[in-house]
């Protein structure tokens, strides 16, 4: 394991962590995905910086609303299923 990553927001949003807290802990912004996602990393070794996938940086709103989620939140799967309906 080469470190820890966390997604934060460029501005204060109710569903994203504030990046100032993580900067205080030594995290650095290593990548950004517009309009407001930031990927922060706390690296322990001389590891390659993590980054968002290319798909995360391309927004095609004409095809619907993009929803990004991970298995980190136990409620995400159920909510996504509800939103699809």
Coordinates of N, CA, C and O in Angstrom, one line a residue:
X1 N 0.8 -1.2 0.0 CA 0.0 0.0 0.0 C 0.9 1.2 0.0 O 1.8 1.4 0.8
X2 N 0.6 2.1 -1.0 CA 1.4 3.3 -1.1 C 0.8 4.6 -0.6 O 1.4 5.7 -0.8
X3 N -0.4 4.5 0.0 CA -1.0 5.7 0.5 C -2.5 5.6 0.6 O -3.1 4.5 0.5
X4 N -3.2 6.8 0.7 CA -4.6 6.8 0.8 C -5.1 7.9 -0.1 O -4.5 9.0 -0.3
X5 N -6.3 7.7 -0.7 CA -6.9 8.7 -1.6 C -8.3 9.0 -1.1 O -8.9 8.2 -0.4
X6 N -8.7 10.2 -1.4 CA -10.1 10.7 -1.0 C -10.6 11.7 -2.1 O -9.8 12.5 -2.5
X7 N -11.9 11.6 -2.4 CA -12.4 12.6 -3.3 C -13.1 13.7 -2.5 O -13.8 13.5 -1.6
X8 N -12.7 14.9 -2.9 CA -13.2 16.1 -2.2 C -13.8 17.1 -3.3 O -13.7 16.8 -4.5
X9 N -14.4 18.2 -2.8 CA -14.9 19.2 -3.7 C -14.1 20.5 -3.7 O -13.6 20.8 -2.7
X10 N -14.1 21.2 -4.8 CA -13.5 22.4 -4.9 C -14.1 23.5 -4.1 O -13.5 24.4 -3.7
X11 N -15.5 23.3 -3.9 CA -16.2 24.2 -3.0 C -17.0 23.4 -2.0 O -17.2 22.2 -2.2
X12 N -17.5 24.0 -1.0 CA -18.3 23.3 0.0 C -19.6 22.8 -0.6 O -20.4 23.6 -1.0
X13 N -19.8 21.5 -0.6 CA -21.0 20.9 -1.1 C -21.4 19.9 0.0 O -20.6 19.3 0.7
X14 N -22.7 19.6 0.1 CA -23.2 18.8 1.2 C -22.8 17.3 1.0 O -22.8 16.6 2.0
X15 N -22.4 16.9 -0.2 CA -22.1 15.5 -0.4 C -20.6 15.2 -0.6 O -20.3 14.1 -0.9
X16 N -19.8 16.2 -0.6 CA -18.4 16.0 -0.7 C -17.6 16.6 0.5 O -18.0 17.7 1.0
X17 N -16.5 16.0 0.8 CA -15.7 16.5 1.9 C -15.0 17.8 1.5 O -14.7 18.0 0.4
X18 N -14.7 18.6 2.5 CA -14.0 19.9 2.3 C -12.5 19.5 2.2 O -12.0 18.9 3.1
X19 N -11.8 20.0 1.1 CA -10.4 19.6 0.9 C -9.5 20.2 2.0 O -8.4 19.7 2.2
X20 N -9.9 21.3 2.6 CA -9.0 22.0 3.6 C -8.7 21.0 4.8 O -7.6 21.0 5.3
X21 N -9.7 20.2 5.2 CA -9.4 19.2 6.3 C -8.3 18.2 5.9 O -7.4 18.0 6.6
X22 N -8.4 17.8 4.6 CA -7.4 16.8 4.2 C -6.0 17.4 3.9 O -5.0 16.8 4.2
X23 N -6.0 18.7 3.4 CA -4.7 19.4 3.3 C -4.1 19.5 4.7 O -2.8 19.4 4.8
X24 N -4.8 19.8 5.7 CA -4.3 19.9 7.0 C -3.6 18.6 7.5 O -2.7 18.6 8.2
X25 N -4.1 17.5 7.0 CA -3.6 16.2 7.3 C -2.4 15.8 6.5 O -1.8 14.7 6.6
X26 N -2.1 16.6 5.5 CA -0.9 16.3 4.6 C -1.3 15.8 3.2 O -0.4 15.5 2.4
X27 N -2.6 15.7 2.9 CA -3.0 15.2 1.6 C -2.7 16.4 0.6 O -2.7 17.5 0.9
X28 N -2.5 16.0 -0.7 CA -2.3 16.9 -1.8 C -3.3 16.6 -2.9 O -3.7 15.4 -3.2
X29 N -3.8 17.7 -3.6 CA -4.6 17.5 -4.8 C -3.7 16.9 -5.9 O -2.7 17.5 -6.3
X30 N -4.1 15.7 -6.4 CA -3.3 15.1 -7.5 C -4.0 15.1 -8.8 O -3.4 14.8 -9.8
X31 N -5.3 15.3 -8.8 CA -6.1 15.3 -10.1 C -7.4 16.0 -9.8 O -7.8 16.1 -8.7
X32 N -8.0 16.5 -10.9 CA -9.3 17.2 -10.8 C -10.2 16.7 -12.0 O -9.7 16.4 -13.1
X33 N -11.4 16.7 -11.7 CA -12.4 16.4 -12.8 C -13.5 17.5 -12.6 O -14.2 17.6 -11.6
X34 N -13.7 18.3 -13.6 CA -14.6 19.4 -13.6 C -16.1 18.8 -13.5 O -16.3 17.7 -14.0
X35 N -17.0 19.5 -12.9 CA -16.8 20.9 -12.5 C -16.3 21.0 -11.1 O -15.8 22.1 -10.7
X36 N -16.2 20.0 -10.2 CA -15.8 20.3 -8.8 C -15.1 19.1 -8.1 O -14.8 19.2 -6.9
X37 N -14.9 18.0 -8.7 CA -14.2 16.9 -8.0 C -12.7 17.1 -8.0 O -12.1 17.4 -9.0
X38 N -12.2 16.8 -6.8 CA -10.7 16.7 -6.7 C -10.3 15.4 -6.0 O -11.0 14.9 -5.1
X39 N -9.2 14.8 -6.6 CA -8.7 13.6 -6.0 C -7.5 14.0 -5.2 O -6.5 14.6 -5.7
X40 N -7.6 13.7 -3.9 CA -6.5 14.0 -3.0 C -5.8 12.7 -2.5 O -6.4 11.7 -2.4
X41 N -4.5 12.8 -2.4 CA -3.7 11.7 -2.0 C -2.7 12.0 -0.9 O -2.1 13.1 -0.8
X42 N -2.5 11.0 0.0 CA -1.5 11.1 1.0 C -0.6 9.9 0.7 O -0.9 8.7 0.9
X43 N 0.6 10.2 0.0 CA 1.5 9.1 -0.4 C 2.5 8.8 0.7 O 3.1 9.7 1.3
X44 N 2.8 7.5 0.9 CA 3.8 7.1 1.9 C 5.1 6.8 1.2 O 6.1 6.7 1.9
X45 N 5.1 6.5 0.0 CA 6.3 6.1 -0.7 C 6.5 7.0 -2.0 O 5.6 7.8 -2.3
X46 N 7.5 6.8 -2.7 CA 7.7 7.5 -4.0 C 6.9 6.8 -5.0 O 7.4 6.4 -6.0
X47 N 5.6 6.8 -4.8 CA 4.7 6.1 -5.8 C 4.2 7.0 -6.8 O 4.2 8.3 -6.7
X48 N 3.7 6.5 -7.9 CA 3.0 7.2 -9.0 C 1.8 7.8 -8.4 O 1.0 7.1 -7.7
X49 N 1.5 9.1 -8.7 CA 0.3 9.7 -8.2 C -1.0 9.1 -8.9 O -1.0 8.8 -10.1
X50 N -2.0 8.8 -8.1 CA -3.2 8.3 -8.7 C -3.9 9.4 -9.5 O -3.6 10.6 -9.4
X51 N -4.9 8.9 -10.3 CA -5.6 9.9 -11.1 C -7.0 9.3 -11.4 O -7.3 8.2 -11.3
X52 N -7.9 10.3 -11.8 CA -9.2 9.8 -12.2 C -9.2 9.1 -13.6 O -8.3 9.4 -14.4
X53 N -10.1 8.2 -13.8 CA -10.2 7.6 -15.2 C -10.6 8.6 -16.2 O -11.3 9.6 -15.8
X54 N -10.2 8.4 -17.4 CA -10.6 9.4 -18.5 C -12.1 9.6 -18.5 O -12.6 10.7 -18.8
X55 N -12.9 8.6 -18.3 CA -14.4 8.7 -18.4 C -14.9 9.7 -17.4 O -15.9 10.3 -17.6
X56 N -14.2 9.8 -16.2 CA -14.7 10.7 -15.2 C -14.5 12.2 -15.6 O -15.2 13.0 -15.2
X57 N -13.6 12.4 -16.5 CA -13.3 13.8 -17.0 C -14.2 14.2 -18.2 O -14.2 15.4 -18.6
X58 N -14.9 13.3 -18.8 CA -15.7 13.5 -19.9 C -17.2 13.5 -19.5 O -17.7 12.5 -19.1
X59 N -17.8 14.7 -19.7 CA -19.2 14.7 -19.3 C -20.1 14.8 -20.5 O -19.9 15.7 -21.3
X60 N -20.9 13.9 -20.7 CA -21.8 13.9 -21.9 C -23.3 14.0 -21.3 O -24.0 13.0 -21.3
X61 N -23.7 15.1 -21.0 CA -25.0 15.4 -20.4 C -26.1 15.0 -21.3 O -27.2 14.7 -20.9
X62 N -25.9 15.1 -22.6 CA -27.0 14.8 -23.6 C -27.5 13.4 -23.4 O -28.6 13.1 -23.8
X63 N -26.7 12.5 -22.9 CA -27.1 11.1 -22.7 C -27.7 10.8 -21.3 O -28.0 9.7 -21.0
X64 N -28.0 11.9 -20.5 CA -28.5 11.7 -19.2 C -27.7 12.3 -18.1 O -26.8 13.1 -18.4
X65 N -27.9 11.9 -16.9 CA -27.2 12.5 -15.8 C -26.2 11.4 -15.4 O -26.5 10.3 -15.0
X66 N -24.9 11.7 -15.4 CA -23.9 10.8 -15.0 C -23.9 10.7 -13.4 O -24.0 11.7 -12.7
X67 N -23.8 9.5 -12.9 CA -23.8 9.2 -11.5 C -22.5 8.4 -11.2 O -22.4 7.3 -11.8
X68 N -21.7 8.9 -10.3 CA -20.4 8.2 -10.0 C -20.6 7.7 -8.5 O -21.0 8.5 -7.7
X69 N -20.3 6.4 -8.3 CA -20.4 5.9 -6.9 C -19.4 4.8 -6.7 O -18.9 4.2 -7.7
X70 N -19.2 4.5 -5.5 CA -18.3 3.3 -5.1 C -19.0 2.4 -4.1 O -20.1 2.8 -3.6
X71 N -18.4 1.3 -3.9 CA -19.0 0.4 -2.9 C -18.7 0.9 -1.5 O -19.1 0.2 -0.5
X72 N -18.0 2.0 -1.3 CA -17.7 2.5 0.0 C -19.0 2.8 0.8 O -19.0 2.6 2.0
X73 N -20.0 3.3 0.2 CA -21.3 3.6 0.8 C -22.2 2.5 0.7 O -22.6 2.1 -0.5
X74 N -22.7 1.9 1.7 CA -23.6 0.7 1.6 C -25.0 1.1 1.0 O -25.7 0.2 0.6
X75 N -25.3 2.4 1.0 CA -26.6 2.8 0.4 C -26.6 3.1 -1.1 O -27.6 3.3 -1.7
X76 N -25.4 3.2 -1.6 CA -25.2 3.6 -3.0 C -26.0 2.8 -4.0 O -26.6 3.3 -4.9
X77 N -25.8 1.5 -3.9 CA -26.5 0.5 -4.8 C -28.0 0.7 -4.8 O -28.6 0.9 -5.9
X78 N -28.6 0.8 -3.7 CA -30.0 0.9 -3.6 C -30.5 2.3 -4.2 O -31.5 2.3 -4.9
X79 N -29.8 3.3 -3.9 CA -30.1 4.6 -4.4 C -30.0 4.7 -5.9 O -30.9 5.3 -6.6
X80 N -29.0 4.1 -6.5 CA -28.8 4.2 -7.9 C -29.9 3.4 -8.6 O -30.5 3.8 -9.6
X81 N -30.3 2.3 -8.1 CA -31.5 1.5 -8.6 C -32.7 2.3 -8.6 O -33.5 2.4 -9.6
X82 N -33.0 3.1 -7.5 CA -34.1 3.9 -7.4 C -34.1 5.1 -8.4 O -35.1 5.4 -9.0
X83 N -32.9 5.7 -8.6 CA -32.8 6.8 -9.5 C -33.0 6.3 -11.0 O -33.6 7.0 -11.8
X84 N -32.6 5.1 -11.3 CA -32.9 4.6 -12.7 C -34.3 4.5 -13.0 O -34.8 4.7 -14.1
X85 N -35.1 4.1 -12.0 CA -36.6 4.0 -12.2 C -37.2 5.4 -12.5 O -38.1 5.6 -13.2

